Coordinates of C-alpha atoms in Angstrom, one line a residue:
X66 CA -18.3 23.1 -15.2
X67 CA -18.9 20.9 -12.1
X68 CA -17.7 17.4 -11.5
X69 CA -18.5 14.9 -9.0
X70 CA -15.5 12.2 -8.3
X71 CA -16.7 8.9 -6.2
X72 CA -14.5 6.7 -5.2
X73 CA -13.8 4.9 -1.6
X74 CA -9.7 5.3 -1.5
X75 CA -9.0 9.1 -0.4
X76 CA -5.6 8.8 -2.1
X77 CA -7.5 8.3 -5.3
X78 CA -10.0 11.4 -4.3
X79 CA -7.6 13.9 -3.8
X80 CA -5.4 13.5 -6.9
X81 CA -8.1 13.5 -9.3
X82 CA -9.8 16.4 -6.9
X83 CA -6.0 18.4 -7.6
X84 CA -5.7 17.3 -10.9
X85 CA -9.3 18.6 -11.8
X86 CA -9.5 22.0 -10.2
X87 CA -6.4 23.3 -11.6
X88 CA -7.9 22.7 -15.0
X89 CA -10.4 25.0 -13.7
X90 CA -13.6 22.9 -12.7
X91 CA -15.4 22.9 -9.8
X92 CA -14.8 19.2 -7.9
X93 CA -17.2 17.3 -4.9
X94 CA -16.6 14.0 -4.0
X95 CA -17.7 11.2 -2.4
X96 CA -16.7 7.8 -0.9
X97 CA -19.6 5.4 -1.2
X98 CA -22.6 4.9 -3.1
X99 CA -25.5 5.9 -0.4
X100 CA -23.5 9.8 -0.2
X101 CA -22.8 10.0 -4.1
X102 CA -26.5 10.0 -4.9
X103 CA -27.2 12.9 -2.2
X104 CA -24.2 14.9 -3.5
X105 CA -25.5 14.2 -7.0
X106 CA -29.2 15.4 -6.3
X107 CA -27.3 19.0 -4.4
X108 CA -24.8 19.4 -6.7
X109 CA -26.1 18.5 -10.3
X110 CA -22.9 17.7 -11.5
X111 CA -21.8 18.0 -15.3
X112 CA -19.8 15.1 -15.7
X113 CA -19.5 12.3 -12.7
X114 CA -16.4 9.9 -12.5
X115 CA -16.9 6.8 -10.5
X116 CA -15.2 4.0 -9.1
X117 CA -16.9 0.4 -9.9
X118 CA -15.7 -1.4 -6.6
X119 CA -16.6 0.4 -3.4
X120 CA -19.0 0.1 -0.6
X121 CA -22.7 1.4 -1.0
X122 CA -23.1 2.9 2.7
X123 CA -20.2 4.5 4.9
X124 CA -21.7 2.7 8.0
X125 CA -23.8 -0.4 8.5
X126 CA -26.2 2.0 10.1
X127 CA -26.8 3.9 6.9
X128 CA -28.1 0.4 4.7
X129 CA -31.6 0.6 4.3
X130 CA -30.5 -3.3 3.2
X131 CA -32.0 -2.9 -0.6
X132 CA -28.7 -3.0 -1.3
X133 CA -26.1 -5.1 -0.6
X134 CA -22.7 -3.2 0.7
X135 CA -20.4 -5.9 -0.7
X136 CA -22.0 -6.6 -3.9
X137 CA -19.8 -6.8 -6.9
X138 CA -19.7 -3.3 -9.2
X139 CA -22.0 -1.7 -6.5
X140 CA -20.3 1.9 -8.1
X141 CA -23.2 0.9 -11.7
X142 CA -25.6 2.0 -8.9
X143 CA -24.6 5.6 -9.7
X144 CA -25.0 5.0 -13.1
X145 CA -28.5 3.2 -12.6
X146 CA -29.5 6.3 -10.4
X147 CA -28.6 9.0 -12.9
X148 CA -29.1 7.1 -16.3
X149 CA -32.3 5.5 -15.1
X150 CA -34.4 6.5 -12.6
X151 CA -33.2 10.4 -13.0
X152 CA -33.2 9.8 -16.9
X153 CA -30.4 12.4 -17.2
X154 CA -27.8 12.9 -20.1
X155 CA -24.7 14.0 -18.4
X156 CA -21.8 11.7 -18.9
X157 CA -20.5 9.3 -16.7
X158 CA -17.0 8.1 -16.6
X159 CA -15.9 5.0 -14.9
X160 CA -12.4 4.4 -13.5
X161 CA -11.2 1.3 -12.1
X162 CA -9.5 -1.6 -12.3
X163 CA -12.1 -4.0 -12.8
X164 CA -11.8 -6.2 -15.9
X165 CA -14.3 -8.2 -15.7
X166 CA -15.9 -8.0 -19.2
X167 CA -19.8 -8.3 -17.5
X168 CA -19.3 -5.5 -15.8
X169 CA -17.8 -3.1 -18.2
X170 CA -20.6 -4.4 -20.6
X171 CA -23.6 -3.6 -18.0
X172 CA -22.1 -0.4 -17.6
X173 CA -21.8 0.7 -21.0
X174 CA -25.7 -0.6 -21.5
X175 CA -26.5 1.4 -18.6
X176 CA -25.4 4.6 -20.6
X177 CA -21.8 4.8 -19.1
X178 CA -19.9 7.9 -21.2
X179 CA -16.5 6.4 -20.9
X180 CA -13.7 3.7 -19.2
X181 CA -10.5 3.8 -17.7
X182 CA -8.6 0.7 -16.2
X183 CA -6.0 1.6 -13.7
X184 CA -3.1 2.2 -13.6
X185 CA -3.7 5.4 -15.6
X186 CA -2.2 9.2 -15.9
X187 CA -3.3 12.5 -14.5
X188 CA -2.9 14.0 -18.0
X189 CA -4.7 11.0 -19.9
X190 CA -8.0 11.6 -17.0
X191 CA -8.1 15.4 -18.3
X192 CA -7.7 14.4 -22.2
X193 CA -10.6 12.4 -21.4
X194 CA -12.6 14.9 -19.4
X195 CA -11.7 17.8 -21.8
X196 CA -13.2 15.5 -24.7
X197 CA -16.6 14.8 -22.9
X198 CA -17.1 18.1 -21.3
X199 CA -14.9 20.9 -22.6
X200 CA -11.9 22.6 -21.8
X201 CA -11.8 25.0 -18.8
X202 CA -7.7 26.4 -18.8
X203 CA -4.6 24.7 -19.2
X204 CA -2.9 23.3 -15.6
X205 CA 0.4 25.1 -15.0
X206 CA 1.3 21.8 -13.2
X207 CA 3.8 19.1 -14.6
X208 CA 1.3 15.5 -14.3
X209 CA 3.5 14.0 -16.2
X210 CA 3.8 10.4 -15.4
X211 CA 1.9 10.8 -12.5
X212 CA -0.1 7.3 -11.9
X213 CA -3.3 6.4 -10.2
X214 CA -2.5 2.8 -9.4
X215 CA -4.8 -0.1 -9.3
X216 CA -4.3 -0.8 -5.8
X217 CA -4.1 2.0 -2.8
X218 CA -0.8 0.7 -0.7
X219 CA 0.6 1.5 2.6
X220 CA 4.3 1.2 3.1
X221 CA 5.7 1.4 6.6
X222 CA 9.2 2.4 7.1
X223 CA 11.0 1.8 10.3
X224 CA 13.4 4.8 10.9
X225 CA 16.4 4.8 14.1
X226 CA 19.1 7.5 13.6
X227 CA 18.6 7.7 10.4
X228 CA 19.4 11.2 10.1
X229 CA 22.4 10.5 7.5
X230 CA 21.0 8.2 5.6
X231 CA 17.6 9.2 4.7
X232 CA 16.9 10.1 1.0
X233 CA 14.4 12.3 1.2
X234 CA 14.4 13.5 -3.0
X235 CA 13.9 9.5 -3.3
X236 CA 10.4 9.0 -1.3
X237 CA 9.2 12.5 -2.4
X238 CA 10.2 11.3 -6.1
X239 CA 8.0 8.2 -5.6
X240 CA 4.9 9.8 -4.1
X241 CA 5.1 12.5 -6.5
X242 CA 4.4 10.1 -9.8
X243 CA 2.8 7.0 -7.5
X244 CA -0.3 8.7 -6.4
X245 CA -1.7 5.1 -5.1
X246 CA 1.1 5.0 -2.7
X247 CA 1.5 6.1 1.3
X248 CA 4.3 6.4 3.3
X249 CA 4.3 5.9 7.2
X250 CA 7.6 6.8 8.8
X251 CA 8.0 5.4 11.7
X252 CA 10.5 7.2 14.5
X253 CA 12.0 4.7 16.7
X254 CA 13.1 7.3 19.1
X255 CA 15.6 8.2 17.5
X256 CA 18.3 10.2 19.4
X257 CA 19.6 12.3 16.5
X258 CA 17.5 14.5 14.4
X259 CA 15.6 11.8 12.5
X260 CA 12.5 13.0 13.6
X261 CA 13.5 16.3 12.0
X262 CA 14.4 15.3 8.7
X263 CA 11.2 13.7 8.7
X264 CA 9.6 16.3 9.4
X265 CA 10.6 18.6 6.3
X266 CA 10.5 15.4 3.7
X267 CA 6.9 15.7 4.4
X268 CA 6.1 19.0 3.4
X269 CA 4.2 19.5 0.5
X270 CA 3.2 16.3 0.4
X271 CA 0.9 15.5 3.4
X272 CA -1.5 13.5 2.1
X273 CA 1.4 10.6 0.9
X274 CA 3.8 10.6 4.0
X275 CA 2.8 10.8 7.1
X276 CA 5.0 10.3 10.7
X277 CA 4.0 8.1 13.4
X278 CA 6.5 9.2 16.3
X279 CA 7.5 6.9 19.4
X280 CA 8.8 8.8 22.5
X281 CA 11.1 5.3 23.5
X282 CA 13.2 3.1 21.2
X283 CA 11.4 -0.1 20.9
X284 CA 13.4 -2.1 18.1
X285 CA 12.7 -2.6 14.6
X286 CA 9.8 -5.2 15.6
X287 CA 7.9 -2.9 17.7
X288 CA 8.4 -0.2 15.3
X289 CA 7.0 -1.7 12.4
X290 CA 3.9 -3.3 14.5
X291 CA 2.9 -0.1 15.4
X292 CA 2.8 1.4 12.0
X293 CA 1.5 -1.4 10.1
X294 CA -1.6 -1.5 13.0
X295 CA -1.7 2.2 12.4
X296 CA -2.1 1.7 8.5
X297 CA -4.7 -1.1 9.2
X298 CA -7.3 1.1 10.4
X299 CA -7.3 3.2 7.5
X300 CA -10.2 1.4 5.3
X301 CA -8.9 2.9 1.7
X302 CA -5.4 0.2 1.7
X303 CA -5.8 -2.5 -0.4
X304 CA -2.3 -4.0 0.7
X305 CA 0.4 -2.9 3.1
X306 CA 3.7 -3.4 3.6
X307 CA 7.5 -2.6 5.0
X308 CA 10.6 -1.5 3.6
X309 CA 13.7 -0.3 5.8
X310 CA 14.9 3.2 5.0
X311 CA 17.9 2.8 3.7
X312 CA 16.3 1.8 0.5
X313 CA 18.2 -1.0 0.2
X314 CA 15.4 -2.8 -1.6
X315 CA 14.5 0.2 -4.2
X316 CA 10.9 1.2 -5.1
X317 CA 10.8 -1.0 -8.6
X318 CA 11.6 -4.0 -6.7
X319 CA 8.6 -3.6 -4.1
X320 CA 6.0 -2.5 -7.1
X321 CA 6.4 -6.1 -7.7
X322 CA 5.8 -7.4 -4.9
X323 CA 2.9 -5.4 -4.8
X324 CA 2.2 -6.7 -8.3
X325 CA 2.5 -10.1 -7.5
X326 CA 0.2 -10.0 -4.5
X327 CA -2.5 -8.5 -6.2
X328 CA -2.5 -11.0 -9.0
X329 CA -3.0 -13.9 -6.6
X330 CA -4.1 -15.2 -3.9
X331 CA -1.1 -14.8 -1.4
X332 CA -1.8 -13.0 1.9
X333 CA 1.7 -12.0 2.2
X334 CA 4.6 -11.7 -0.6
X335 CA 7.9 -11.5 0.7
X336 CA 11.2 -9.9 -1.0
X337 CA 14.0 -12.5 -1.5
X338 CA 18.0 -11.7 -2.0
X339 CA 18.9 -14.4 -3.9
X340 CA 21.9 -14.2 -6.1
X341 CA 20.9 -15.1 -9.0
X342 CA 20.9 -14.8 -12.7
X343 CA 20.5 -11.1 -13.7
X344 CA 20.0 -9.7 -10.0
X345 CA 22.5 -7.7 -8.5
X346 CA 22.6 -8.8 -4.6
X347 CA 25.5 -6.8 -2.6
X348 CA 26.8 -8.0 0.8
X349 CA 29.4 -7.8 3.0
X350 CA 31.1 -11.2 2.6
X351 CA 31.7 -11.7 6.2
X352 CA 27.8 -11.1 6.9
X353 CA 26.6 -13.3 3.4
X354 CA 28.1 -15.9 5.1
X355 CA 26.6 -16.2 8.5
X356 CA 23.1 -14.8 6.8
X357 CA 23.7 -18.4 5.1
X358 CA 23.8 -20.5 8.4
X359 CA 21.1 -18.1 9.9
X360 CA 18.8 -18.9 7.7
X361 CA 19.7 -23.0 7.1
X362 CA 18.7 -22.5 11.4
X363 CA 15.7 -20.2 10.2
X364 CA 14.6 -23.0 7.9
X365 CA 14.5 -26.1 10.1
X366 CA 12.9 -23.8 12.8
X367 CA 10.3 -22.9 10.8
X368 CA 9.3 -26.3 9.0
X369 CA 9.5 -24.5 5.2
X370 CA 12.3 -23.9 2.4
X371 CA 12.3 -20.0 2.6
X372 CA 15.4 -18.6 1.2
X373 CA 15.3 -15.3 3.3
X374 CA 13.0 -14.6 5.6
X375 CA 14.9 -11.1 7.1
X376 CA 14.3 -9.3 3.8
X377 CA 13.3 -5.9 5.3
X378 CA 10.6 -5.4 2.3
X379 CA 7.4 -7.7 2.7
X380 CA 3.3 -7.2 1.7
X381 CA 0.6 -8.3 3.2
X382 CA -3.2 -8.2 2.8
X383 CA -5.0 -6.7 5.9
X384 CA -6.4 -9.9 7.1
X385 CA -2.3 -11.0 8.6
X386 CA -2.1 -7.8 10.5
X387 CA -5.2 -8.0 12.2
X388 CA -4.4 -11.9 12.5
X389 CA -0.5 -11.9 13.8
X390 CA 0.3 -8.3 14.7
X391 CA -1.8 -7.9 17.4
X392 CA 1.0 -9.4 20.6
X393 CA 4.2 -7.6 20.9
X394 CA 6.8 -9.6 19.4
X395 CA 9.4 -11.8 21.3
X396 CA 12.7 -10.6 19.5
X397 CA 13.5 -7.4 17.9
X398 CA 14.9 -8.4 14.2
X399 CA 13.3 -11.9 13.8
X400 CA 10.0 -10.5 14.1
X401 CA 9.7 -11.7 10.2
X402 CA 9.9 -15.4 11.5
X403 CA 7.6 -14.6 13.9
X404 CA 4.9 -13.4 11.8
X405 CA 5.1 -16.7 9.8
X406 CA 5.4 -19.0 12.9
X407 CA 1.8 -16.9 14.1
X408 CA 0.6 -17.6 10.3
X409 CA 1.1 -21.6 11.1
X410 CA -0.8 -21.7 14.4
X411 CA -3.7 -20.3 12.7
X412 CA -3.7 -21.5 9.2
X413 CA -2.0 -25.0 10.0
X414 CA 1.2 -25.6 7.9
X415 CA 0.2 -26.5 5.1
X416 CA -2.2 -23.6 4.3
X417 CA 0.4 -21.0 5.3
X418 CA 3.3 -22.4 2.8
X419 CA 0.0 -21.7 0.1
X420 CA -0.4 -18.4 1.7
X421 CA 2.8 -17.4 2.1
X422 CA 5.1 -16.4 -1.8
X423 CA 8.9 -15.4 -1.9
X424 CA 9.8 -13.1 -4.5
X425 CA 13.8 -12.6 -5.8
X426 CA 14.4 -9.4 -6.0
X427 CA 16.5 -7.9 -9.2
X428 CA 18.4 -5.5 -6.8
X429 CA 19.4 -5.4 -2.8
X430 CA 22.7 -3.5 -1.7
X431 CA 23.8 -3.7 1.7
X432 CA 24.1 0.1 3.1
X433 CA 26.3 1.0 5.6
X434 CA 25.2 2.1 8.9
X435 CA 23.1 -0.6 10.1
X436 CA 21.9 -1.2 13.4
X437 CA 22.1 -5.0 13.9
X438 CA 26.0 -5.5 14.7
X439 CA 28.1 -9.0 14.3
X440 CA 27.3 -9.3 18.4
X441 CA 23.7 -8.6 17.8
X442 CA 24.2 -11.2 15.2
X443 CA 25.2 -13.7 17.3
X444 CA 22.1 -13.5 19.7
X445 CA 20.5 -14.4 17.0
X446 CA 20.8 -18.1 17.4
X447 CA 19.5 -17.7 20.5
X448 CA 16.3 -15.6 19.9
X449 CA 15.9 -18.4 17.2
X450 CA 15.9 -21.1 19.9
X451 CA 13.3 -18.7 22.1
X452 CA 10.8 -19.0 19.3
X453 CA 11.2 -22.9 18.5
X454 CA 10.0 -22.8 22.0
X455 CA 8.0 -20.2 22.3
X456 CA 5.5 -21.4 19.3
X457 CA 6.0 -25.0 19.7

């Protein structure tokens, strides 16, 4: 039994490509419309599952311009191809997270076999493949609770001597049931064996962690730059983000950031550590208190009522990076403010505070071990004052 998977996110490709041939079918893919068809034509597939929302061509050099590459549902065109002008009877399943009712309508009358709306399960995919096209063996591996999220996300991850406090069984736990998810670790340089540990919490999971290595320590700011530009070039994100590694902000909370971005029209969503009714926010007492007068300075600098703008987790759509990420930034830990003082010399003021969403988080501990000391604190207020200027 063959299958043919398209879909334009290569996270979502190779877990269903995994998933499939260890239940004993033979798997192709493709990642656009214009190379589905040809692979279709070759491979005479028995079953093909498609993605409604991805581009028709790879290139713009591939269009032939009868169709257009951004059209809305451009994936029905498989379904057009095969059900229509090849008049075959193989069955077409669609996954994706399109719910508008139009479109899962025209591709039912088109002849479509079958519909799944992510999120969805690796086991529920081959229930529903087994149905339409028979069984081939049983998988001798555990896909329970193992997701295919709506929304492919990169999450950079800023790492500086971090050799102690790295929880490996934690990221690989996360990958292992998030199959929507990537990880970038970025090395800062570090000096212990960082790069190391690294190193072996990637194994076995290549395709959801990768390592982006710097020779020199150049801050947090620098560190997550380069990552998130890294991620940026990669065309299968939908959204990407940061989180620091000590986890301090845990995985739950930044699934809904990641929920609340892709729900709305924010560009960027922005963890908060507010104490709060049901949350549990841990600091140091010492540090809670001059995080207060930080950010009252933060505030007036920045012309908008943001409650915490150094919360190390933050999401963004693509469009920010390639907008404010560009220029090295001034400071090394207020590189947050930076971003949104960038945001308001392009959007104007008033656009970015509509652009721009804080979420509370339900959890935020404060680990020990981290880098910014109450000196570096204090240097603060001045790298505070260099901005005002700076983006005046």
């Amino acid at each position: 039994m063959k299958i043919l998977i398209v879909d334009d996110q290569q996270l979502v490709l190779l877990s269903l490509e995994k998933c499939l041939t260890d239940l004993g079918y033979e798997v192709r893919s493709a990642n656009n419309v214009f190379d589905a068809i040809a692979e279709y034509d070759e491979f005479l597939p028995n079953l093909v599952i498609a993605d409604i929302n991805m581009p028709v061509f790879n290139t713009v050099s591939d269009a032939d311009q009868t169709i257009d590459n951004n059209a809305k549902a451009a994936g029905l065109e498989i379904v057009k191809y095969i059900k229509v002008i090849k008049k075959h009877e193989i069955p077409v399943m669609i996954l994706s997270g399109n719910n508008d009712e139009d479109v899962i309508l025209k591709g039912f009358e088109l002849g479509v076999s079958d519909y799944m709306k992510k999120p969805l399960s690796l086991n529920e995919i081959g229930a529903r493949v087994k149905r339409l096209i028979g069984v081939r063996k049983e998988s001798s591996v555990d896909n329970n609770n193992r997701l295919i999220q709506n929304n492919c996300v990169g999450v950079v991850i800023p790492c500086y001597n971090e050799e102690s406090r790295l929880s490996g069984d934690e990221f690989k736990k996360f990958v292992h049931k998030n199959l929507g998810y990537h990880l970038c670790f970025v090395n800062d340089g570090s000096k212990d064996k960082t790069l190391e540990v690294l190193q072996e919490l990637r194994k076995g999971k290549e395709e959801y962690i990768s390592i982006y290595d710097c020779e020199k320590n150049g801050g947090k700011a620098e560190a997550v730059r380069l990552g998130m530009l890294h991620l940026a070039k990669q065309t299968q994100f939908d959204y990407i983000g940061f989180l620091d590694a000590d986890l301090s902000t845990n995985f739950e909370d930044f699934e809904d950031l990641v929920q609340t971005i892709s729900n709305s029209n924010y560009k960027i969503v922005s963890g908060s550590r507010i104490n709060r009714m049901g949350a549990y926010i841990a600091k140091e007492s010492a540090r809670a208190i001059f995080s207060k007068i930080i950010n009252f300075i933060i505030r007036k600098t920045l012309g908008m009522d943001f409650k915490d703008t150094q919360c190390g987790a933050k999401i963004m759509s693509k469009e920010i990076i390639e907008k404010t990420f560009q220029k090295k930034f001034l400071t090394k830990w207020l590189f947050d403010v930076e971003i949104f003082m960038r945001m308001k010399k392009i959007y104007g003021a008033e656009e970015t505070k509509k652009l721009v969403c804080e979420k509370p988080l339900n959890r935020w501990v404060h680990v020990d071990g981290s880098k910014l000391s109450f000196k570096d604190s204090f240097k603060i207020i001045f790298q505070i004052g260099q901005i005002a200027i700076h983006y005046k």
